[in-house]
mmCIF file of C-alpha atoms in Angstrom:
data_model
loop_
_atom_site.group_PDB
_atom_site.id
_atom_site.type_symbol
_atom_site.label_atom_id
_atom_site.label_comp_id
_atom_site.label_asym_id
_atom_site.label_seq_id
_atom_site.Cartn_x
_atom_site.Cartn_y
_atom_site.Cartn_z
ATOM 1 C CA MET A 1299 11.426 4.074 -10.046
ATOM 2 C CA LEU A 1300 12.427 6.304 -7.202
ATOM 3 C CA SER A 1301 8.848 7.331 -6.767
ATOM 4 C CA LEU A 1302 7.893 3.578 -6.275
ATOM 5 C CA ILE A 1303 10.622 3.080 -3.632
ATOM 6 C CA LEU A 1304 9.446 6.212 -1.842
ATOM 7 C CA CYS A 1305 5.901 4.931 -2.139
ATOM 8 C CA PHE A 1306 7.040 1.503 -0.529
ATOM 9 C CA VAL A 1307 8.815 3.262 2.348
ATOM 10 C CA VAL A 1308 5.789 5.583 3.044
ATOM 11 C CA LEU A 1309 3.298 2.641 2.848
ATOM 12 C CA THR A 1310 5.428 0.551 5.091
ATOM 13 C CA ILE A 1311 5.736 3.257 7.783
ATOM 14 C CA VAL A 1312 2.170 4.432 7.632
ATOM 15 C CA GLY A 1313 0.474 1.001 7.075
ATOM 16 C CA GLY A 1314 2.793 -0.761 9.364
ATOM 17 C CA ASN A 1315 2.919 -3.899 7.257
ATOM 18 C CA ILE A 1316 5.904 -4.513 4.877
ATOM 19 C CA ILE A 1317 4.185 -7.277 3.060
ATOM 20 C CA LEU A 1318 0.964 -5.311 2.215
ATOM 21 C CA ALA A 1319 3.254 -2.434 1.168
ATOM 22 C CA ALA A 1320 5.052 -4.679 -1.268
ATOM 23 C CA PHE A 1321 1.846 -5.955 -2.762
ATOM 24 C CA SER A 1322 0.400 -2.460 -3.093
ATOM 25 C CA VAL A 1323 3.560 -1.184 -4.865
ATOM 26 C CA PHE A 1324 3.615 -4.145 -7.119
ATOM 27 C CA THR A 1325 -0.001 -3.413 -8.075
ATOM 28 C CA ILE A 1326 0.836 0.216 -8.694
ATOM 29 C CA LEU A 1327 3.865 -0.928 -10.836
ATOM 30 C CA LEU A 1328 1.506 -3.085 -13.005
ATOM 31 C CA ILE A 1329 -0.819 -0.001 -13.502
ATOM 32 C CA VAL A 1330 2.094 2.228 -14.518
ATOM 33 C CA ILE A 1331 3.272 -0.413 -16.982
ATOM 34 C CA ASP A 1332 -0.251 -0.683 -18.462
ATOM 35 C CA ILE A 1333 -0.384 3.153 -18.769
ATOM 36 C CA ILE A 1334 2.938 3.297 -20.617
ATOM 37 C CA ALA A 1335 1.703 0.477 -22.911
ATOM 38 C CA PHE A 1336 -1.500 2.439 -23.485
ATOM 39 C CA THR A 1337 0.390 5.440 -24.733
ATOM 40 C CA VAL A 1338 2.560 3.281 -27.017
ATOM 41 C CA VAL A 1339 -0.609 1.511 -28.420
ATOM 42 C CA VAL A 1340 -2.272 4.887 -28.981
ATOM 43 C CA GLY A 1341 0.802 6.124 -30.802
ATOM 44 C CA TRP A 1342 1.692 9.111 -28.696
ATOM 45 C CA ASP A 1343 5.341 10.239 -28.655
ATOM 46 C CA LEU A 1344 6.884 11.269 -25.312
ATOM 47 C CA GLY A 1345 6.292 15.008 -24.893
ATOM 48 C CA VAL A 1346 5.520 17.376 -22.065
ATOM 49 C CA ILE A 1347 1.907 16.320 -21.720
ATOM 50 C CA GLU A 1348 2.832 12.637 -21.495
ATOM 51 C CA ALA A 1349 5.693 13.422 -19.088
ATOM 52 C CA VAL A 1350 3.435 15.341 -16.823
ATOM 53 C CA ASN A 1351 0.797 12.505 -16.961
ATOM 54 C CA TYR A 1352 3.442 9.817 -16.179
ATOM 55 C CA VAL A 1353 4.324 11.730 -13.046
ATOM 56 C CA VAL A 1354 0.643 11.948 -11.927
ATOM 57 C CA VAL A 1355 -0.088 8.232 -12.707
ATOM 58 C CA ILE A 1356 1.567 6.875 -9.478
ATOM 59 C CA GLY A 1357 -0.184 9.296 -7.251
ATOM 60 C CA MET A 1358 -3.498 8.596 -8.824
ATOM 61 C CA SER A 1359 -3.101 4.782 -8.965
ATOM 62 C CA ILE A 1360 -2.022 4.426 -5.331
ATOM 63 C CA ASP A 1361 -5.354 5.362 -3.796
ATOM 64 C CA TYR A 1362 -7.464 2.387 -4.319
ATOM 65 C CA SER A 1363 -4.791 -0.302 -3.503
ATOM 66 C CA VAL A 1364 -3.953 1.550 -0.249
ATOM 67 C CA HIS A 1365 -7.603 1.636 0.871
ATOM 68 C CA MET A 1366 -7.965 -2.006 0.116
ATOM 69 C CA SER A 1367 -4.720 -2.797 1.892
ATOM 70 C CA GLU A 1368 -5.723 -0.994 5.019
ATOM 71 C CA ALA A 1369 -9.137 -2.639 4.915
ATOM 72 C CA PHE A 1370 -7.409 -6.057 4.671
ATOM 73 C CA ASN A 1371 -5.109 -5.149 7.513
ATOM 74 C CA GLU A 1372 -7.983 -4.205 9.796
ATOM 75 C CA GLY A 1373 -10.237 -6.851 8.479
ATOM 76 C CA HIS A 1374 -12.068 -9.361 10.676
ATOM 77 C CA GLY A 1375 -11.431 -13.021 10.202
ATOM 78 C CA LYS A 1376 -8.780 -15.620 10.894
ATOM 79 C CA THR A 1377 -8.322 -16.976 7.345
ATOM 80 C CA ARG A 1378 -7.194 -15.040 4.314
ATOM 81 C CA ALA A 1379 -10.433 -15.645 2.541
ATOM 82 C CA ASP A 1380 -12.379 -14.176 5.606
ATOM 83 C CA LYS A 1381 -10.159 -11.133 5.588
ATOM 84 C CA VAL A 1382 -10.585 -10.615 1.870
ATOM 85 C CA LYS A 1383 -14.350 -10.904 2.140
ATOM 86 C CA SER A 1384 -14.331 -8.379 5.005
ATOM 87 C CA MET A 1385 -12.125 -6.107 3.018
ATOM 88 C CA LEU A 1386 -14.424 -6.173 -0.047
ATOM 89 C CA GLU A 1387 -17.496 -5.739 2.050
ATOM 90 C CA GLU A 1388 -16.102 -2.801 3.972
ATOM 91 C CA MET A 1389 -14.226 -1.012 1.194
ATOM 92 C CA GLY A 1390 -15.187 -2.358 -2.168
ATOM 93 C CA VAL A 1391 -18.276 -0.168 -2.572
ATOM 94 C CA SER A 1392 -16.369 2.940 -1.508
ATOM 95 C CA VAL A 1393 -13.597 2.216 -4.075
ATOM 96 C CA LEU A 1394 -16.052 1.456 -6.875
ATOM 97 C CA SER A 1395 -18.136 4.541 -6.219
ATOM 98 C CA GLY A 1396 -15.028 6.760 -5.937
ATOM 99 C CA ALA A 1397 -13.794 5.433 -9.292
ATOM 100 C CA LEU A 1398 -17.148 5.865 -11.005
ATOM 101 C CA SER A 1399 -17.537 9.432 -9.777
ATOM 102 C CA THR A 1400 -13.978 10.252 -10.957
ATOM 103 C CA LEU A 1401 -14.687 8.627 -14.301
ATOM 104 C CA LEU A 1402 -17.815 10.603 -14.721
ATOM 105 C CA ALA A 1403 -16.017 13.796 -13.786
ATOM 106 C CA THR A 1404 -13.289 13.032 -16.450
ATOM 107 C CA PHE A 1405 -15.645 12.272 -19.226
ATOM 108 C CA PRO A 1406 -16.448 15.936 -20.320
ATOM 109 C CA MET A 1407 -12.676 16.543 -20.892
ATOM 110 C CA PHE A 1408 -12.782 14.200 -23.848
ATOM 111 C CA PHE A 1409 -14.761 16.870 -25.736
ATOM 112 C CA ALA A 1410 -12.424 19.768 -24.970
ATOM 113 C CA PRO A 1411 -10.925 21.564 -28.003
ATOM 114 C CA ASN A 1412 -7.442 21.529 -26.372
ATOM 115 C CA THR A 1413 -5.302 18.440 -27.001
ATOM 116 C CA PHE A 1414 -3.860 18.624 -23.475
ATOM 117 C CA PHE A 1415 -7.274 18.166 -21.925
ATOM 118 C CA VAL A 1416 -8.123 15.226 -24.199
ATOM 119 C CA LYS A 1417 -4.815 13.408 -23.556
ATOM 120 C CA PHE A 1418 -5.086 14.135 -19.811
ATOM 121 C CA ALA A 1419 -8.754 12.795 -19.804
ATOM 122 C CA SER A 1420 -7.426 9.627 -21.542
ATOM 123 C CA PHE A 1421 -4.631 9.216 -18.902
ATOM 124 C CA MET A 1422 -7.036 9.771 -16.038
ATOM 125 C CA PHE A 1423 -9.725 7.518 -17.412
ATOM 126 C CA CYS A 1424 -7.353 4.712 -17.970
ATOM 127 C CA THR A 1425 -5.446 5.179 -14.763
ATOM 128 C CA ILE A 1426 -8.688 5.242 -12.651
ATOM 129 C CA ALA A 1427 -10.224 2.340 -14.530
ATOM 130 C CA LEU A 1428 -7.193 0.238 -14.228
ATOM 131 C CA SER A 1429 -6.699 1.166 -10.479
ATOM 132 C CA CYS A 1430 -10.217 0.157 -9.719
ATOM 133 C CA ILE A 1431 -9.986 -3.094 -11.731
ATOM 134 C CA TYR A 1432 -6.666 -4.061 -10.117
ATOM 135 C CA ALA A 1433 -7.870 -3.042 -6.643
ATOM 136 C CA LEU A 1434 -11.066 -5.096 -6.928
ATOM 137 C CA THR A 1435 -9.800 -8.130 -8.770
ATOM 138 C CA PHE A 1436 -6.005 -8.633 -8.775
ATOM 139 C CA PHE A 1437 -5.207 -7.304 -5.310
ATOM 140 C CA PRO A 1438 -7.892 -9.370 -3.503
ATOM 141 C CA ALA A 1439 -6.887 -12.408 -5.396
ATOM 142 C CA VAL A 1440 -3.195 -11.938 -4.325
ATOM 143 C CA LEU A 1441 -4.258 -11.319 -0.701
ATOM 144 C CA ALA A 1442 -6.548 -14.378 -0.730
ATOM 145 C CA THR A 1443 -3.618 -16.549 -1.874
ATOM 146 C CA ILE A 1444 -0.506 -15.160 -0.084
ATOM 147 C CA GLY A 1445 -1.757 -12.308 2.093
ATOM 148 C CA PRO A 1446 -0.241 -11.829 5.524
ATOM 149 C CA LEU A 1447 -2.047 -13.264 8.658
ATOM 150 C CA GLY A 1448 -1.706 -12.223 12.221
ATOM 151 C CA ASN A 1449 1.321 -10.140 12.921
ATOM 152 C CA THR A 1450 3.126 -11.324 9.838
ATOM 153 C CA GLY A 1451 4.889 -8.433 8.257
ATOM 154 C CA MET A 1452 3.854 -5.907 10.960
ATOM 155 C CA ILE A 1453 6.980 -3.730 11.493
ATOM 156 C CA TRP A 1454 5.764 -1.983 14.623
ATOM 157 C CA VAL A 1455 5.324 -5.309 16.392
ATOM 158 C CA ARG A 1456 8.903 -6.224 15.538
ATOM 159 C CA ILE A 1457 10.272 -2.848 16.555
ATOM 160 C CA SER A 1458 8.435 -3.031 19.860
ATOM 161 C CA ASN A 1459 9.817 -6.523 20.555
ATOM 162 C CA LEU A 1460 13.385 -5.401 19.708
ATOM 163 C CA ARG A 1461 12.867 -2.363 22.030
ATOM 164 C CA LYS A 1462 11.794 -4.622 24.824
ATOM 165 C CA HIS A 1463 14.750 -6.915 24.318
ATOM 166 C CA TRP A 1464 17.170 -4.064 24.187
ATOM 167 C CA VAL A 1465 15.795 -2.467 27.279
ATOM 168 C CA HIS A 1466 15.849 -5.735 29.104
ATOM 169 C CA GLU A 1467 19.516 -6.375 28.085
ATOM 170 C CA PHE A 1468 20.581 -2.792 29.031
ATOM 171 C CA THR A 1469 18.895 -3.119 32.362
ATOM 172 C CA LYS A 1470 20.428 -6.505 33.016
ATOM 173 C CA LYS A 1471 23.993 -5.125 32.292
ATOM 174 C CA HIS A 1472 23.854 -1.682 33.759
ATOM 175 C CA VAL A 1473 21.180 -1.536 36.406
ATOM 176 C CA LYS A 1474 22.084 -3.229 39.669
ATOM 177 C CA SER A 1475 18.733 -2.864 41.566
ATOM 178 C CA LYS A 1476 17.670 -5.430 44.133
ATOM 179 C CA MET A 1477 14.248 -5.723 42.515
ATOM 180 C CA PHE A 1478 15.678 -6.447 39.065
ATOM 181 C CA ARG A 1479 18.039 -9.115 40.368
ATOM 182 C CA GLU A 1480 15.336 -10.789 42.344
ATOM 183 C CA ARG A 1481 13.058 -10.859 39.230
ATOM 184 C CA GLU A 1482 15.945 -12.365 37.117
ATOM 185 C CA GLU A 1483 16.656 -15.025 39.697
ATOM 186 C CA ALA A 1484 12.909 -15.943 39.838
ATOM 187 C CA GLU A 1485 12.751 -16.249 35.983
ATOM 188 C CA THR A 1486 15.793 -18.514 35.823
ATOM 189 C CA MET A 1487 14.508 -20.928 38.516
#
């Protein structure tokens, strides 16, 4: 849980959009739940291998959602549908090819004589497959339905506006320059 909170904070700061960060973290949460369900269905008990893999799952599942989130944020278009289309055109192929190459690289580990490698391959395969599926289906559907438009959710725009307001108020109270007073008088008229 702490890692998802940290993930949310980092995505908000780096991506600059609190709404997209929330959608990304929710997508990652769904993937983690699916991976835990996978281990239960397969019948694995919680051991060292599973604990290590649970730690790795969040780091591996964040990749595709973040790429799609950034593509949506930078996407062209005025409507959600246009931004989602732009996102899928720009980043969809890259996400899919990245997932396929990782799945292909994971495949030989299924035939290893060591149990650790077989379990790790299962975790990796499921995590990457689910991440790709969620990033290319669920995430675009959410963004097409309720994704942010314009500056909605952009924290840096809010911070910049607050900064301008604070500087203005500070200047109004503490700076008694003739130029500032003249500008204030002109604005009030």
